[in-house]
Coordinates of C-alpha atoms and ligand atoms in Angstrom, one line a residue:
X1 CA -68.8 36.1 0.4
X2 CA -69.7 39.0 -1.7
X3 CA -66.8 39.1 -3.5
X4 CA -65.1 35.7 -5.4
X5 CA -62.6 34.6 -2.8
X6 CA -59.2 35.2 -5.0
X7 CA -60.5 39.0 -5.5
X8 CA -60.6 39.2 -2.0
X9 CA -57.5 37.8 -1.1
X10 CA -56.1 40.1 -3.4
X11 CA -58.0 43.4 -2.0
X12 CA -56.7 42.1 0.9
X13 CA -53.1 41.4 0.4
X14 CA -53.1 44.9 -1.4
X15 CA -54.5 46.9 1.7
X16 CA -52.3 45.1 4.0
X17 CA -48.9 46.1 1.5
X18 CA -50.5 50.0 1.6
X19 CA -51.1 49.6 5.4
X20 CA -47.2 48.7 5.9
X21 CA -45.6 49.9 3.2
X22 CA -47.6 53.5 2.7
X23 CA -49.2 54.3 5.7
X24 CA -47.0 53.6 8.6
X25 CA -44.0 55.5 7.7
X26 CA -46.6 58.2 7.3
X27 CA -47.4 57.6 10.9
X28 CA -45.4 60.6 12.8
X29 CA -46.0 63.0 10.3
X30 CA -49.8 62.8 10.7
X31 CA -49.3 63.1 14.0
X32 CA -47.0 66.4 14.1
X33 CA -48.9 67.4 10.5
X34 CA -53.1 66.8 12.2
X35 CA -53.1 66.0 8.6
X36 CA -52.9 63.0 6.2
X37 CA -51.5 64.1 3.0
X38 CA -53.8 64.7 -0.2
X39 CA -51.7 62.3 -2.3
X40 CA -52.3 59.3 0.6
X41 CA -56.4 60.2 0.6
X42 CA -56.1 59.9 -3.4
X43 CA -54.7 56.4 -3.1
X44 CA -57.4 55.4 -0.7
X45 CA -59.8 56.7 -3.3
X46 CA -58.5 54.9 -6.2
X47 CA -57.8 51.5 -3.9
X48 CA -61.9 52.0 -3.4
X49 CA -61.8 52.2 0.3
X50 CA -64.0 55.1 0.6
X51 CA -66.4 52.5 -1.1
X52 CA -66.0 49.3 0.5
X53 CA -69.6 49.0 2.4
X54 CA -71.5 50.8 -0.7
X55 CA -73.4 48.4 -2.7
X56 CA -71.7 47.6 -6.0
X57 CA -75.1 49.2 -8.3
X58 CA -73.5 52.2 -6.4
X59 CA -70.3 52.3 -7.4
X60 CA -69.4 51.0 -4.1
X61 CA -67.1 47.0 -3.7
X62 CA -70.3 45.8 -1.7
X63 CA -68.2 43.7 0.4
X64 CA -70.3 42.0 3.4
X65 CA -70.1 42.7 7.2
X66 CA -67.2 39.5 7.4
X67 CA -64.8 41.0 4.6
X68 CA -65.0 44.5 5.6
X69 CA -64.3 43.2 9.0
X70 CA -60.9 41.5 7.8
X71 CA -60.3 44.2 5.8
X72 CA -60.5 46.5 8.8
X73 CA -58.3 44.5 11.1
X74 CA -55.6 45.1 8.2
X75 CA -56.6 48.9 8.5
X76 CA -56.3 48.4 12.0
X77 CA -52.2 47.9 12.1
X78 CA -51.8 51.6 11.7
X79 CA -52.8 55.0 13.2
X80 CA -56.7 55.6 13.7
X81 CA -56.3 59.0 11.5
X82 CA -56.3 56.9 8.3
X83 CA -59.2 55.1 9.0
X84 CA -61.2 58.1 9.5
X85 CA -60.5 59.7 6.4
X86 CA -62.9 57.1 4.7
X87 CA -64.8 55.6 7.9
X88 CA -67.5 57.8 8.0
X89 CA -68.5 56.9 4.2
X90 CA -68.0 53.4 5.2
X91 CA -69.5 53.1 8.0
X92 CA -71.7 56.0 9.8
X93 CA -71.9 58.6 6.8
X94 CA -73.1 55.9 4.5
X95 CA -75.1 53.2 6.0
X96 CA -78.1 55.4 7.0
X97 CA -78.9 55.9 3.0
X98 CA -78.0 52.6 2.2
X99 CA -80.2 50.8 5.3
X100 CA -83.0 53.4 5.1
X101 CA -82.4 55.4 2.1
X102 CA -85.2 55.5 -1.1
X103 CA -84.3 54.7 -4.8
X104 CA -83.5 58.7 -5.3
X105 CA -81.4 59.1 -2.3
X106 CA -79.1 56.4 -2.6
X107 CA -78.9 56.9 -6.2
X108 CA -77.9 60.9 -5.7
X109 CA -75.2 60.2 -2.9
X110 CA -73.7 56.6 -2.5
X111 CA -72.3 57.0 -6.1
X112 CA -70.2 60.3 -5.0
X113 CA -69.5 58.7 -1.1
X114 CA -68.4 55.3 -2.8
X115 CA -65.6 57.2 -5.0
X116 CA -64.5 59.3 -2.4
X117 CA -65.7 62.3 -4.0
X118 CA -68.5 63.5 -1.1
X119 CA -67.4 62.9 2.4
X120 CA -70.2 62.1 4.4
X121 CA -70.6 62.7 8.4
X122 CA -72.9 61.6 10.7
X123 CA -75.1 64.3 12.8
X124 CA -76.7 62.7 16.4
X125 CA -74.5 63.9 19.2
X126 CA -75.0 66.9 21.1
X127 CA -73.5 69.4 23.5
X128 CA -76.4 68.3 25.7
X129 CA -77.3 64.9 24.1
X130 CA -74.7 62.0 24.0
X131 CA -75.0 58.6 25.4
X132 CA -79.3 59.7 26.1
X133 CA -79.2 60.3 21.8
X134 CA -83.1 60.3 22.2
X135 CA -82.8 63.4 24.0
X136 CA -81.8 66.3 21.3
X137 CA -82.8 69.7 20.7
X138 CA -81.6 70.3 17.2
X139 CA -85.0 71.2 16.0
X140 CA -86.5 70.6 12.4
X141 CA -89.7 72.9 12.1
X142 CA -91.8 72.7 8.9
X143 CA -92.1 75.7 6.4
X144 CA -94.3 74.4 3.4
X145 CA -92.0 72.5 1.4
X146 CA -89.5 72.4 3.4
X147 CA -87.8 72.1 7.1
X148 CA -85.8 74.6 8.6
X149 CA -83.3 73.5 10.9
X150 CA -81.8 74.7 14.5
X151 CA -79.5 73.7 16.9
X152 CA -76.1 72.6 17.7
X153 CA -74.1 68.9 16.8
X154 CA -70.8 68.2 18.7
X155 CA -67.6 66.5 18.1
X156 CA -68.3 65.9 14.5
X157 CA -66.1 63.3 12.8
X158 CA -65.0 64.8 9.1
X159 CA -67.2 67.7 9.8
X160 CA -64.8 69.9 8.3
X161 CA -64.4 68.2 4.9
X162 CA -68.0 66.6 5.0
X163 CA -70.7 67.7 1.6
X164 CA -73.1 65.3 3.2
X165 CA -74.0 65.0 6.9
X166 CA -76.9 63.0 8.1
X167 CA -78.4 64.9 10.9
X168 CA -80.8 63.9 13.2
X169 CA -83.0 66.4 14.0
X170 CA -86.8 66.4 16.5
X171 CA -89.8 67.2 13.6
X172 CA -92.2 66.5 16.6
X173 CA -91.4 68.9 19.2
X174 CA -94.6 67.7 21.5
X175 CA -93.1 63.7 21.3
X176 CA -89.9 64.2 23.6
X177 CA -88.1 61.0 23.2
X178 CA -87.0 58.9 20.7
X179 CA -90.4 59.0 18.6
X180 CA -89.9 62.5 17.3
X181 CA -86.7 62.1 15.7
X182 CA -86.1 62.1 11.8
X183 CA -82.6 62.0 9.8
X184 CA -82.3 64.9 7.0
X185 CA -79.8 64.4 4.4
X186 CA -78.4 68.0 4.5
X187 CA -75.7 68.8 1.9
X188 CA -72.4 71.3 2.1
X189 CA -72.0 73.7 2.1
X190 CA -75.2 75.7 2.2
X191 CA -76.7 79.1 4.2
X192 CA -77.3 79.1 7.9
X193 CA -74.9 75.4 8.4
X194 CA -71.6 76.6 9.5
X195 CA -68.5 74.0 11.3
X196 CA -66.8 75.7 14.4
X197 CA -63.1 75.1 14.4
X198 CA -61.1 71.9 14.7
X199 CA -61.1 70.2 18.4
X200 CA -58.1 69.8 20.3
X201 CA -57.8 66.0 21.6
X202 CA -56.0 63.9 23.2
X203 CA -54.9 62.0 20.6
X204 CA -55.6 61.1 17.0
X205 CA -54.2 63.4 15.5
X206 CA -54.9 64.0 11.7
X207 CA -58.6 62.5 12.4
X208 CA -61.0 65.5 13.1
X209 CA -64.1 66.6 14.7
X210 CA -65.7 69.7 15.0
X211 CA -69.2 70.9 16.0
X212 CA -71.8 71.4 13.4
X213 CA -74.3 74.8 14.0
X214 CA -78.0 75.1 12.1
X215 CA -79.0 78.5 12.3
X216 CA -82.4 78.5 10.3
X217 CA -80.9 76.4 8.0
X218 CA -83.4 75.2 5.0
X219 CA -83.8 71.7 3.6
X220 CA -86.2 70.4 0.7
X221 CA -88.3 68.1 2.7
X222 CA -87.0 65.6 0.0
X223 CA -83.9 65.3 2.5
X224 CA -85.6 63.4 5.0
X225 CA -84.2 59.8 5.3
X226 CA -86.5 57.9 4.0
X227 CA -88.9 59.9 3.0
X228 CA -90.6 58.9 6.5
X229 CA -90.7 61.6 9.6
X230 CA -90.3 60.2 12.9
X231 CA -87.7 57.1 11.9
X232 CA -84.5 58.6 12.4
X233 CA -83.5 57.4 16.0
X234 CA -84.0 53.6 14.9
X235 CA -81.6 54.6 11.6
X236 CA -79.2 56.1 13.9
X237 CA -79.3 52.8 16.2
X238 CA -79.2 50.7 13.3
X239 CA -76.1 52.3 11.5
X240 CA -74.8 52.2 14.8
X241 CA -74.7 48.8 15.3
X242 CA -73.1 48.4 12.2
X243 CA -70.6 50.2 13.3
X244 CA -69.9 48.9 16.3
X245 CA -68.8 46.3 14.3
X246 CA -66.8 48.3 12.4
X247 CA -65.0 49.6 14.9
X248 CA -64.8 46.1 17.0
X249 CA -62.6 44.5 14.1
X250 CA -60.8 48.1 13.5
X251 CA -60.0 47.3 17.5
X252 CA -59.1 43.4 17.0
X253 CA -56.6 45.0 14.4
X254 CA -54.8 47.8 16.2
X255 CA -53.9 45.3 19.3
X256 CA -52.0 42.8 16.3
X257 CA -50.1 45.7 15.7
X258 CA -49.5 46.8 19.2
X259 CA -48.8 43.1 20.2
X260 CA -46.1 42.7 17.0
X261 CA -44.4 45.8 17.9
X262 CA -44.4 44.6 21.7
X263 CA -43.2 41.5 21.1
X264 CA -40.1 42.4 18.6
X265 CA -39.3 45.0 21.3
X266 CA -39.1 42.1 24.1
X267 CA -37.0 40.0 21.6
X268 CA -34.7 42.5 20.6
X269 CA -34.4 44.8 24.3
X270 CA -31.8 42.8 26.4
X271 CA -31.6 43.0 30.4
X272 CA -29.9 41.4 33.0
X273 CA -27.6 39.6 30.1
X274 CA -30.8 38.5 27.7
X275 CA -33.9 39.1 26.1
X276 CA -37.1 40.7 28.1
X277 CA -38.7 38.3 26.7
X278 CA -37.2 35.5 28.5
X279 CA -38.4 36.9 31.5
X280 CA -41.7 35.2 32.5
X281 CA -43.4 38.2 33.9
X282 CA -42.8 40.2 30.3
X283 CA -44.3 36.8 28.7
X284 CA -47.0 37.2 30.6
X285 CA -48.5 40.3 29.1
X286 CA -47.4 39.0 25.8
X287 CA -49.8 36.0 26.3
X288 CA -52.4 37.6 27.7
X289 CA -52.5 40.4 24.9
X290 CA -52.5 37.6 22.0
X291 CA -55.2 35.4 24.1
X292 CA -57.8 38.5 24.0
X293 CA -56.7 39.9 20.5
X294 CA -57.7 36.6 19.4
X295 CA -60.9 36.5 21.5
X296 CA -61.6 39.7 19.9
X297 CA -60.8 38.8 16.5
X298 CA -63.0 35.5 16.3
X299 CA -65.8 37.6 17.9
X300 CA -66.1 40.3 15.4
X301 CA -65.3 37.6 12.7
X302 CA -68.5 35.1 14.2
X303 CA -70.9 38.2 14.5
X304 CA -70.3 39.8 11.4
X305 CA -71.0 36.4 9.6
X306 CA -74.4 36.3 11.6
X307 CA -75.3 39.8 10.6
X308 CA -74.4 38.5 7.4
X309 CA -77.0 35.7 7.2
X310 CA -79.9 37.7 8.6
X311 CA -79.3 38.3 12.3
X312 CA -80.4 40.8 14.6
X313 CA -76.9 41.5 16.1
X314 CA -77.6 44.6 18.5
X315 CA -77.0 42.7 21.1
X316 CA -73.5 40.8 19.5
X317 CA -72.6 44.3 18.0
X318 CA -72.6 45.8 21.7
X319 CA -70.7 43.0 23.2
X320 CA -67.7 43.4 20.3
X321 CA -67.8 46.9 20.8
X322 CA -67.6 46.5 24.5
X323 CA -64.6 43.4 24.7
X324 CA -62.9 44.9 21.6
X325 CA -62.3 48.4 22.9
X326 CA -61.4 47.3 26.6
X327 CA -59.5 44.8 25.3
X328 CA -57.2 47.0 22.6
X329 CA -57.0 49.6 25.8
X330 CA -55.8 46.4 28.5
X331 CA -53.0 45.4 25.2
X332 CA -52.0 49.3 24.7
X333 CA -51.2 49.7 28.6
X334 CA -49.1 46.4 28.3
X335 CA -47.1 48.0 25.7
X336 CA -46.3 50.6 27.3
X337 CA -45.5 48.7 30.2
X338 CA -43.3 46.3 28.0
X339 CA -41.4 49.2 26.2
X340 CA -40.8 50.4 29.6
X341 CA -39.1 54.0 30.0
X342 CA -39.1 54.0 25.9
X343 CA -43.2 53.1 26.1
X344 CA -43.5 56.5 27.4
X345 CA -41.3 58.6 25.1
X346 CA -42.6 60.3 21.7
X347 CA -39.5 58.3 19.7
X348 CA -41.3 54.6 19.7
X349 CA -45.1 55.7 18.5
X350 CA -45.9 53.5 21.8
X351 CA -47.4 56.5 24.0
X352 CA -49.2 57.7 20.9
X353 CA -51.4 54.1 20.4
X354 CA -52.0 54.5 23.6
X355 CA -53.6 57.6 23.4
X356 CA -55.3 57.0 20.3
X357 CA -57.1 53.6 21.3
X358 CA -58.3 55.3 24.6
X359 CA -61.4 56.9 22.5
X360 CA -62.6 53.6 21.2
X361 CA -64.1 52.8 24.6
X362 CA -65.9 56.2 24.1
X363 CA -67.0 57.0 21.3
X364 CA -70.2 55.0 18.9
X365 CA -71.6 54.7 22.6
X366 CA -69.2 54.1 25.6
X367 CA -68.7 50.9 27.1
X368 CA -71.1 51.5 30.0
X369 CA -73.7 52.3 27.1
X370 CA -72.7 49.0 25.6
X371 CA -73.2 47.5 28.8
X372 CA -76.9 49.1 29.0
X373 CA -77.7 47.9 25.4
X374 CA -76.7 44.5 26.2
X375 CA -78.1 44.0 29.7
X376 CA -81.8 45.4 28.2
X377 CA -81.7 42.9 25.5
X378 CA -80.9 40.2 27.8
X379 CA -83.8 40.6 29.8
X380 CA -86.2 41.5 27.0
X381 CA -85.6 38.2 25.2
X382 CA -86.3 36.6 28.7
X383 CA -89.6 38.1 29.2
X384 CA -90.4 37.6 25.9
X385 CA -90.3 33.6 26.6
Ligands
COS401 N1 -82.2 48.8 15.9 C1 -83.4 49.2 15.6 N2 -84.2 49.9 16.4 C2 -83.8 50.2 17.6 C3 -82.5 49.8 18.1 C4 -81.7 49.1 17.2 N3 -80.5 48.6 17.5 N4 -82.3 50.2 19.3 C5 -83.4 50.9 19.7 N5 -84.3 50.9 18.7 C6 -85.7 51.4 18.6 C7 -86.5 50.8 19.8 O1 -87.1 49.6 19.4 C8 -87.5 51.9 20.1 O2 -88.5 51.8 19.1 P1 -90.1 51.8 19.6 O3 -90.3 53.1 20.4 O4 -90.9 51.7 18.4 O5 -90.2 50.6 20.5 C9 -86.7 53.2 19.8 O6 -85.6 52.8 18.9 C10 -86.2 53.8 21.0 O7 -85.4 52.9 21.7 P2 -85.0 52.9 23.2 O8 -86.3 53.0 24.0 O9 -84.1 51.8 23.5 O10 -84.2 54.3 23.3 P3 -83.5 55.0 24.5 O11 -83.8 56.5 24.5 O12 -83.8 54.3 25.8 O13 -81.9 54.9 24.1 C11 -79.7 53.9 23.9 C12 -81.3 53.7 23.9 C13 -79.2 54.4 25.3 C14 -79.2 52.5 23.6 C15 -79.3 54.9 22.8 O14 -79.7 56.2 23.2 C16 -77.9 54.8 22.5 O15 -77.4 53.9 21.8 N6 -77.1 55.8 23.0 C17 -75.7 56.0 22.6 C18 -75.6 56.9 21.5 C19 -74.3 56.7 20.8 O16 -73.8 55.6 20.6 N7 -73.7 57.9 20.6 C20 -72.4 57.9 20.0 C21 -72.2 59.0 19.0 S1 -72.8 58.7 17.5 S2 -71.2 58.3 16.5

């Protein structure tokens, strides 16, 4: 454990009060507002939760892969939108500097994205370039001492509030896969960077994306990642599995919530003279939601300790992110189905969970990419016998 177990417990205990006490009454009001309010993103600041994965020489809580997992299956018992007001300087905004980052870098930004202070946002995907990342345009071009950047980045997370994105741009316009690829540090505002509006999605509400548009926009070439040209596709896949652990414990945590809300639901809804859940067929879906929630949960929990100690986990990271988010979208469509005609109404949050957890399988790479990631590995560590 980074962190003495009792000052864990207690971080703990303290995010789980905010999560129920602060957060979910605020949950409709995100929802109609697309908005959390200031005063909620100034608690998560001064609770340290835009810090939590920053080293602690940063400013940061430097908790390891297993206790920012538990701490994001407490995060998880509440609407996505508050975890992505600091999830990007957790988790994808962040762990590019930290992983690959020199001295000067992290020392100029994980101070400012531990306290909350900078938001950062991560740069890869493309109008033209999602799951086949290797594959963008957005051009870096050298201009003595420094790199002048084109091109387009889509569906943004915290684009809008972002002062740091890390943007993965080609420097090597002859090499057309991954190789040519480097990660800029690109600060906010600044000429020729502009964010197009919000997007309009199907759910999430108060969480928001937006492209990103260089139009000869100028860097030092003291903003590459690094320091090092060509590395920034194996930064982007290494935050990235990171984060798929993230997100898989995030996951584990929203189907607890949508299993607790299910099952008071089935205690308290009567039919045919009792309880739904007497009924075997309701019980059912109960089990089966609380025997995968826990599958998930002990998976995140087992591959975050491996990362932990050393591990290569792409391949662990891509089967957590693959179970997790099929698994939290199989629980959501039981809730609905337990909560019946009231699953589908606005009134019992129901409908908007469901919604919500429907990007999980999407976006970090989509399940099929998982799939890809996973299969690959497989048969690499076979021919490699
Ligand atoms: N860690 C470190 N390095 C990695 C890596 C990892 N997890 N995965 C790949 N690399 C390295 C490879 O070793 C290879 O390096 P060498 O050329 O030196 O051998 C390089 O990166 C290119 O890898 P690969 O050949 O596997 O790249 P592909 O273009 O075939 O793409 C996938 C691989 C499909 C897995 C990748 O494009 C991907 O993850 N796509 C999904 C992107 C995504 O998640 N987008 C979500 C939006 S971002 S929030």
């Amino acid at each position: 454990m980074a962190l003495d177990q009792e000052t864990f417990e207690q971080l703990r205990d303290t995010v789980a009060r905010f999560v129920r006490e602060r957060l979910v009454p605020l949950e409709d009001r995100v929802d109609e507002d697309d908005a959390v309010p200031a005063d909620v993103v100034q608690e998560m600041r001064d609770m340290g939760l835009f810090g939590i994965s920053v080293p602690q020489e940063y400013g940061g809580l430097g908790l390891n892969m297993e206790e920012e997992a538990l701490l994001l299956i407490e995060l998880g018992q509440t609407s996505p939108a508050f975890r992505s007001v600091f999830g990007t300087n957790v988790g994808i905004g962040s762990q590019g500097i930290v992983i690959d980052g020199t001295t000067e870098q992290k020392q100029s930004y994980l101070p400012g994205l531990a306290s909350g202070e900078i938001i950062g946002s991560f740069a890869l995907t493309e109008p033209d370039a999602g799951s086949d990342a290797g594959s963008l345009r957005t051009s870096a071009r050298r201009d003595g001492d420094d790199f002048v950047l084109n091109g387009t980045k889509r569906f943004i997370t915290n684009a809008p509030e972002a002062g740091l994105f890390t943007v993965m741009a080609r420097t090597d316009p002859e090499k057309k896969g991954a190789a040519g690829v480097s990660a800029f540090l690109v600060e906010a505002p600044r000429p020729g960077l502009s964010i197009g509006p919000w997007d309009r999605k199907m759910g999430q509400r108060g969480a928001h994306t937006a492209d990103v548009v260089f139009e000869d926009c100028r860097v030092p070439a003291s903003a590459v990642l690094g320091g090092v040209e060509g590395q920034g596709f194996k930064t982007a896949m290494k935050v990235l599995d990171r984060g798929r652990l993230h997100l898989s414990a995030f996951c584990a945590g929203l189907a607890e919530r949508l299993i607790r809300d299910s099952l008071r639901y089935a205690i308290e809804r009567r039919q045919f003279g009792k309880p739904i859940a007497d009924f075997q067929l309701v019980q059912a879906m109960l089990a089966d939601s609380r025997a995968e929630a826990y599958a998930a949960r002990s998976m995140v929990l087992d591959a975050a300790r491996r990362r932990d100690h050393g591990e290569d986990i792409a391949t662990e990271a891509a089967c957590c992110k693959l179970f997790t988010s099929e698994m939290v979208g199989r629980v959501a469509d039981r809730a609905v189905q337990i909560h019946g005609g009231n699953g589908y109404m606005t009134e019992y949050g129901i409908e908007r969970f469901f919604r919500d957890v429907r990007l999980m399988r999407i976006y970090e790479g989509t399940s099929q990419i998982q799939q890809i990631v996973i299969a690959r590995n497989m048969i690499r560590e076979a021919e490699a016998l």
